[in-house]
Structures are given as structure tokens and as C-alpha cells.
XYZ file of C-alpha atoms in Angstrom:
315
model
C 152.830 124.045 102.664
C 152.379 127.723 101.838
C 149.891 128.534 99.253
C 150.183 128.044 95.488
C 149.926 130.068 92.455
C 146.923 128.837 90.885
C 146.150 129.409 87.159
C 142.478 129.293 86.190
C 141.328 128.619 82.074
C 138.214 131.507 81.140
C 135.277 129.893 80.189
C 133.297 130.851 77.021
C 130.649 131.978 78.977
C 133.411 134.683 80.619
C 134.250 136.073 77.286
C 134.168 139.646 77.113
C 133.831 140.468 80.873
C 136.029 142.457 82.431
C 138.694 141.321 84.873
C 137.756 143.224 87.732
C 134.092 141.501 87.589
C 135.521 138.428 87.060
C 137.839 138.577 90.068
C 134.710 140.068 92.100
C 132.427 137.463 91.236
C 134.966 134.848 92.453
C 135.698 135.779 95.631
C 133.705 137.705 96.774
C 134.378 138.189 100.357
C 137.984 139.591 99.728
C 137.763 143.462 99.611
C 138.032 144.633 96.356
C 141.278 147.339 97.212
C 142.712 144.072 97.772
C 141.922 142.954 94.140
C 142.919 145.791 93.243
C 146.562 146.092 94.876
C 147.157 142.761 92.867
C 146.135 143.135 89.688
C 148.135 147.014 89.989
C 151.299 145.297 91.601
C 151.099 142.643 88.418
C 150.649 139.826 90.482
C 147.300 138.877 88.809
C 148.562 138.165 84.794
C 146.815 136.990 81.829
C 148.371 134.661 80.009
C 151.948 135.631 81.281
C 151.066 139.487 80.738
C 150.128 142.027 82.993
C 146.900 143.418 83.371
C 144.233 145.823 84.246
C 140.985 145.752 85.816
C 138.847 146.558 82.489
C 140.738 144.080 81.002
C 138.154 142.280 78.903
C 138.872 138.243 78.650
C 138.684 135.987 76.591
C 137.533 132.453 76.008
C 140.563 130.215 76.385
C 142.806 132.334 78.223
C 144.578 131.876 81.611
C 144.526 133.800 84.531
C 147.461 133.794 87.341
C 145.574 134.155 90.524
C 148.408 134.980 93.359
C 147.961 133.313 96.548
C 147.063 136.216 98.203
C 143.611 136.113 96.198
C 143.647 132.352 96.584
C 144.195 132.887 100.631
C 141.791 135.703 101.236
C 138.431 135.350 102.933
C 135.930 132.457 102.425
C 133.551 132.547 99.815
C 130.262 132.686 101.649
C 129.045 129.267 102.443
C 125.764 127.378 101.987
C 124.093 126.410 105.346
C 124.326 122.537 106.487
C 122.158 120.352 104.277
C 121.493 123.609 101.678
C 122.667 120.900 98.776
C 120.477 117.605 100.001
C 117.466 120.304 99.818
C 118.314 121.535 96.722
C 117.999 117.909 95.134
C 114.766 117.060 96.419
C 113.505 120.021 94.676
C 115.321 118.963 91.572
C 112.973 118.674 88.210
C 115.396 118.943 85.697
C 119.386 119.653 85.012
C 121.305 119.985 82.259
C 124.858 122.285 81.160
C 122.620 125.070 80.959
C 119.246 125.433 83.014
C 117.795 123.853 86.650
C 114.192 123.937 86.839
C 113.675 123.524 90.744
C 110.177 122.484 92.597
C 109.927 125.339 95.438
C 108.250 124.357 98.709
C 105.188 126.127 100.408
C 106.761 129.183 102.805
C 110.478 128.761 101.438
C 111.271 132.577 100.018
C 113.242 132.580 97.057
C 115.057 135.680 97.875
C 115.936 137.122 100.823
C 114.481 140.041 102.937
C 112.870 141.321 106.218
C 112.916 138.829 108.543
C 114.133 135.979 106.170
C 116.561 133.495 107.199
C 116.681 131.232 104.754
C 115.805 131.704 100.885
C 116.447 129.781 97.518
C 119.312 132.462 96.425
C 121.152 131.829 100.007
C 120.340 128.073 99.810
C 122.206 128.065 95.543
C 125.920 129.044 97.473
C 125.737 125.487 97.687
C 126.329 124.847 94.070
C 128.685 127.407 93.569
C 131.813 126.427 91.503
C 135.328 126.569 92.397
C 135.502 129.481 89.830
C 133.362 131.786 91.954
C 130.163 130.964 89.454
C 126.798 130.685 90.971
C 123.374 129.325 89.956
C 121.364 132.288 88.931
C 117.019 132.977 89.590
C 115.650 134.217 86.094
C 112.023 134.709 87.875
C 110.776 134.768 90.941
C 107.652 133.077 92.923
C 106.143 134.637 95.947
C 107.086 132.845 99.520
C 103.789 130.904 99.737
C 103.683 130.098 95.860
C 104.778 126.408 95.028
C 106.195 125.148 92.080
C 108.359 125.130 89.534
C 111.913 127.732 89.583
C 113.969 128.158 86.685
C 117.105 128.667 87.591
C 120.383 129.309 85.053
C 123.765 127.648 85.536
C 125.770 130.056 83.468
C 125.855 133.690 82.439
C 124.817 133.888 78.759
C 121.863 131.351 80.041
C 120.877 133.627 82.460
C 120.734 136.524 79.692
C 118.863 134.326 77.335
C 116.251 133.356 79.922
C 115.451 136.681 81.189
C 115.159 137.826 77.622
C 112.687 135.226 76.909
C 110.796 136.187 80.299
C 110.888 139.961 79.779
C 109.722 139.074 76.075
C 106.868 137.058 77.314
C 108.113 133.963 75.425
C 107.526 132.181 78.812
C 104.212 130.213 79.326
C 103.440 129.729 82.772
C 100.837 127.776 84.153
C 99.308 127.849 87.481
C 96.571 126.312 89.254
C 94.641 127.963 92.200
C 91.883 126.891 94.253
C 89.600 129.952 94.891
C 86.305 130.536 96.934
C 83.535 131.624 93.989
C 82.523 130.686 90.622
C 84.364 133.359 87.783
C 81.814 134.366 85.416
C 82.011 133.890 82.676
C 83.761 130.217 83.479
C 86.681 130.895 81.166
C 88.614 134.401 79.705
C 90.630 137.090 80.526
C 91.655 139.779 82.928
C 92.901 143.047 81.974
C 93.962 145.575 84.673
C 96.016 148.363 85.804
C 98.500 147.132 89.097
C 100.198 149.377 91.468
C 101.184 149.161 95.137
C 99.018 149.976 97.576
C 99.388 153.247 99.055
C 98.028 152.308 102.365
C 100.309 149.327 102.375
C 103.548 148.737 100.213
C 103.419 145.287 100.557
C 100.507 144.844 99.009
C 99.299 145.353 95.153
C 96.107 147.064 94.022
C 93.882 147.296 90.992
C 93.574 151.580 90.916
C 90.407 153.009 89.933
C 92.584 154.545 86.756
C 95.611 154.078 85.040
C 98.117 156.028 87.226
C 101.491 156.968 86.696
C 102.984 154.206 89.023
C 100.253 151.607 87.436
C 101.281 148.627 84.952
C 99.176 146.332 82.644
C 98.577 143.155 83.885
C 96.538 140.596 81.584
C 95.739 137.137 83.245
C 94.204 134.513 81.187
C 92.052 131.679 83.419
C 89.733 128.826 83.035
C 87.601 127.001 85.199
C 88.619 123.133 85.551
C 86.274 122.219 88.032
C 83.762 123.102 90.926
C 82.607 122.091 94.771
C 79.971 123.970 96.312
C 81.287 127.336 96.795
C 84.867 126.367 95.118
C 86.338 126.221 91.733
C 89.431 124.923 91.026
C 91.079 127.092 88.568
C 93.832 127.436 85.740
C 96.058 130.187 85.381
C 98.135 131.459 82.733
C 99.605 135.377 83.120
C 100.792 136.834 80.330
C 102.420 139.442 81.985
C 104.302 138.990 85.217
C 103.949 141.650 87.802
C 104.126 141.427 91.708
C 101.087 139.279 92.693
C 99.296 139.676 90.222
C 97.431 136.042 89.603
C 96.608 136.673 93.820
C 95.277 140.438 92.932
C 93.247 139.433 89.853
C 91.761 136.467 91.342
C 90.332 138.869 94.104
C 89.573 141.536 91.781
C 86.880 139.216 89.819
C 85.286 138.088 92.802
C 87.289 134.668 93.694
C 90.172 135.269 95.847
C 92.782 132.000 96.091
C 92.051 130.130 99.318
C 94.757 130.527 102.394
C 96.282 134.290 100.882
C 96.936 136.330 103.929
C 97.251 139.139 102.027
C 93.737 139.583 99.323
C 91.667 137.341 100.704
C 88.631 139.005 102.999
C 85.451 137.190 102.860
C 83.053 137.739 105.822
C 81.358 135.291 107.673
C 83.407 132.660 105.555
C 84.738 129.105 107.417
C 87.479 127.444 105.855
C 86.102 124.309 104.838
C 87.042 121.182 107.125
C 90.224 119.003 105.511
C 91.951 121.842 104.297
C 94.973 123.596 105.586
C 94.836 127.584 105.519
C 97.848 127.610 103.204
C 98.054 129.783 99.753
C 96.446 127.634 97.243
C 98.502 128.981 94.380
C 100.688 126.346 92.568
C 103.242 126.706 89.317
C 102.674 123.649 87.776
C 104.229 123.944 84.462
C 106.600 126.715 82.534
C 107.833 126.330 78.612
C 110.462 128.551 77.754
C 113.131 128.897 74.663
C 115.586 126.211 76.113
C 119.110 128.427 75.711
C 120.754 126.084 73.328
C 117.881 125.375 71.499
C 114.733 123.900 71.365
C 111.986 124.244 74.391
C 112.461 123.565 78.522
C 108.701 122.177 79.350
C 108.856 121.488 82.889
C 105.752 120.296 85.345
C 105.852 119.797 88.983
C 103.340 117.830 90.966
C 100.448 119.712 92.891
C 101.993 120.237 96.716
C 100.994 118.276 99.582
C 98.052 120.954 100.812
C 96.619 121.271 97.892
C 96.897 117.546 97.054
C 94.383 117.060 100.142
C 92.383 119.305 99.288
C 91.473 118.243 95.707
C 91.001 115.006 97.407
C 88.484 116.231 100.028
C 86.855 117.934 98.010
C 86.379 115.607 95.365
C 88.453 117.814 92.322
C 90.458 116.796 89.603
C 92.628 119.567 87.703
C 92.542 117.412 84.780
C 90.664 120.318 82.691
């Protein structure tokens, strides 16, 4: 059978976009001249009118999608078994927000040399209207823990807001080599990059012009011999900034390949040399109301180690 007109309802959460976003966001692996020559030739109509590509829609309306749009190129696709991953990681759902329970050394986003990445890995739960699952924050590749994650636009807007606002409260928990004195308060720094290495941050000497404040707020829950076991609560959220300040003070996070550089220091035996840097709880501004207060369970690695070393994060 050759290919159907289909006609597609706008969602609330699409009102006041404009057409030509709309159409890119839902298929977008057909060049956009192509969008273009149907939406010009009329073929694409709006609730039986013709229209144009700043069209803004509205809630309610219906959009004539010619099969031209509806036979152009795949929408890109989620790798085999992207979905069964996705809900072992799931924490919570609901119409508005997934809060997901990242893996050690799975990237969130992708980038040199990464193959496979949360954002890749969300095509899976795309909708048939082009609508993807959107990241509101970000952890770093060897981070575990908890990944909020929007299901629709204005959700997406509202969560970032909240983030950017610091309405967030984000808790970590990091196992470092050192004792912080004092046992419990706060760390207050300037963060740039690194100009010897752009991968990595650094605390300058001075504010500079590239520098931001970062303020960390910790506590110690419990010690082993030359360990603590620590709790972590940033109130701002810069590029490793909980690894950088946890160095800075004298107690880098066990396992970081990037700030930790003791000498003549042996992992201990019975644990892995893995970042020991979880997200074990957020509470944000739920979207529709009310407060999303999510925990995820301390990772396998760092499980072990609590347990060899005799630790409890109950602080």
C-alpha cells in the first residue's frame, strides 16, 4: 500500500513552538529543504489551512503530515537492548520526570571516543511524535547515581530552572583518603580549567576572569585508618567540582584518575580502583507540584568497600 496522509493532534506541551521546530524535532533525519519544500508547496496544513514555517501552534490543533515527511529517513534508532538497560536503571516515572540510577563508566553524553552514552541510549524512548526524553543535569562518566531526566518540554524548562536556581539538593557520598579538618563545613573556591590540561579543573591562586564560585558543603560520616567516608552536598554545580574540592582540602575521592596523586600510597586490599563518588539522593520542585525526592542505592564497588572496611554511611 503506498503511504498515508497522517494527521498528528499538538500537544499542550507544543503550544507556542514554531512549525519548523516542530517538524525538525520529529524527524530529524529528513533534510530540512525537504521540510521546507512541503510546508512551501502546502502539503504540510494546519488544521485544513496552509502554513508557514514560523507558524506558532497551538494546543489542540492538527497537523497534515504528507507522506513524503512520513516516508523520509529513519529517525535515528536506539542500539539493541538500549530500552531493557534503561529499566534497570529506572528509580522513578511518572507523566512528567524519570529519575534514572547511572552505572559506574556509562557517559551520559557523548564525546571523544564514546560509543555509547545515556543521551544515545534515551532514542529508545522516543515517541512516535519525534519527542525525546531530555538530561536536565549531568554526572561525570565514573560518577554513579541518580539522573533526572524530563519527559516533556515545559518539564525540561522547569527543571533546569530549578537547577540553575539552585533549588536542587543533591547529595553525594565519597570515600576519600584523609581526615577533613575540621570534620564537618564548607568549601568556598574559585574553579577554572586547567591551562596545562583542558580536561581537567583547577582551584587558581586568584579569582580570574575564566574562574567561577564553587561552594561545597561536606560532613564526615565515618572513618577507617587513613579513610573517611564522606557526605557531599554542592551548592553550586560546576565541572568536577565535589572531585576538585575534595583534593583541594587535602582528601582526594579514592579511584579518580584525574585529582588524585598521593605518593607512596597502596590502594587498600578489597577495593576496586574505581571513582568512589556516588549521587545518592536529589530533591527538586517536582514540575506539577510538590517535591521529586529520589535515592539510589550505593553501587556495587563502593558497596564492598564500606563492607571491607567496616563503614556505614548512616551519618
Amino acid at each position: 500500500m503506498p503511504p498515508q496522509v497522517d494527521h498528528v493532534a499538538v500537544d499542550a506541551d507544543d503550544a507556542g513552538m514554531r512549525l519548523d521546530r516542530w517538524l525538525r524535532r520529529a524527524f530529524p533525519n529528513v533534510p530540512f529543504g525537504a521540510l521546507s519544500k512541503v510546508v512551501r508547496t502546502g502539503q504540510v496544513r494546519i488544521d485544513g489551512a496552509r502554513a508557514k514555517l514560523e507558524t506558532r501552534l497551538e494546543a489542540g490543533q492538527r497537523v497534515r503530515l504528507p507522506p513524503l515527511v512520513e516516508g523520509g529517513a529513519p529517525m535515528p534508532r536506539a542500539l539493541d537492548g538500549d530500552a531493557a538497560s534503561l529499566e534497570r536503571m529506572l528509580l522513578h516515572r511518572d507523566d512528567d520526570v524519570v529519575v534514572l540510577d547511572k552505572p559506574y563508566g556509562l557517559a551520559v553524553q557523548g564525546g571523544s571516543g564514546v560509543t555509547r552514552h545515556v543521551d544515545g541510549m534515551l532514542e529508545a524512548w522516543r515517541d512516535r511524535k519525534g519527542r525525546k526524553p531530555r538530561l536536565v543535569h549531568r554526572l561525570d562518566r565514573e560518577t554513579t547515581g541518580v539522573l533526572v531526566v524530563a519527559l516533556t518540554r515545559s518539564a525540561a524548562a522547569a527543571l533546569a530552572e530549578a537547577f540553575r536556581g539552585r533549588d536542587a539538593r543533591k547529595d553525594y557520598l565519597a570515600l576519600v583518603r584523609g581526615h577533613p579538618t575540621p570534620a564537618e563545613g564548607r568549601i568556598a573556591t574559585w574553579l577554572a580549567r586547567d591551562p596545562a590540561d583542558n580536561e581537567r579543573m583547577t582551584v587558581p591562586p586568584g579569582r580570574t576572569k575564566e574562574a567561577q564560585r564553587a561552594v561545597t558543603h561536606y560532613e564526615t560520616l565515618d572513618r577507617a585508618g587513613q579513610l573517611s567516608l564522606l557526605a557531599l552536598s554542592p551548592v553550586t554545580g560546576r565541572t568536577h567540582q565535589l572531585r576538585v574540592h575534595c583534593a583541594h582540602v587535602g582528601t582526594p575521592i579514592i579511584g579518580d584518575p584525574k585529582y588524585f596523586n598521593v605518593e607512596n600510597w597502596a590502594l587498600p586490599g578489597g577495593l576496586q580502583n574505581r571513582l568512589h563518588l556516588h549521587a545518592r539522593r536529589i530533591r527538586v520542585p517536582h514540575p506539577s507540584g510538590g517535591t521529586l525526592d529520589v535515592a539510589a542505592p550505593v553501587p556495587p564497588h563502593i558497596a564492598q568497600s564500606l563492607t571491607v572496611l567496616g563503614l556505614s554511611e548512616r551519618g
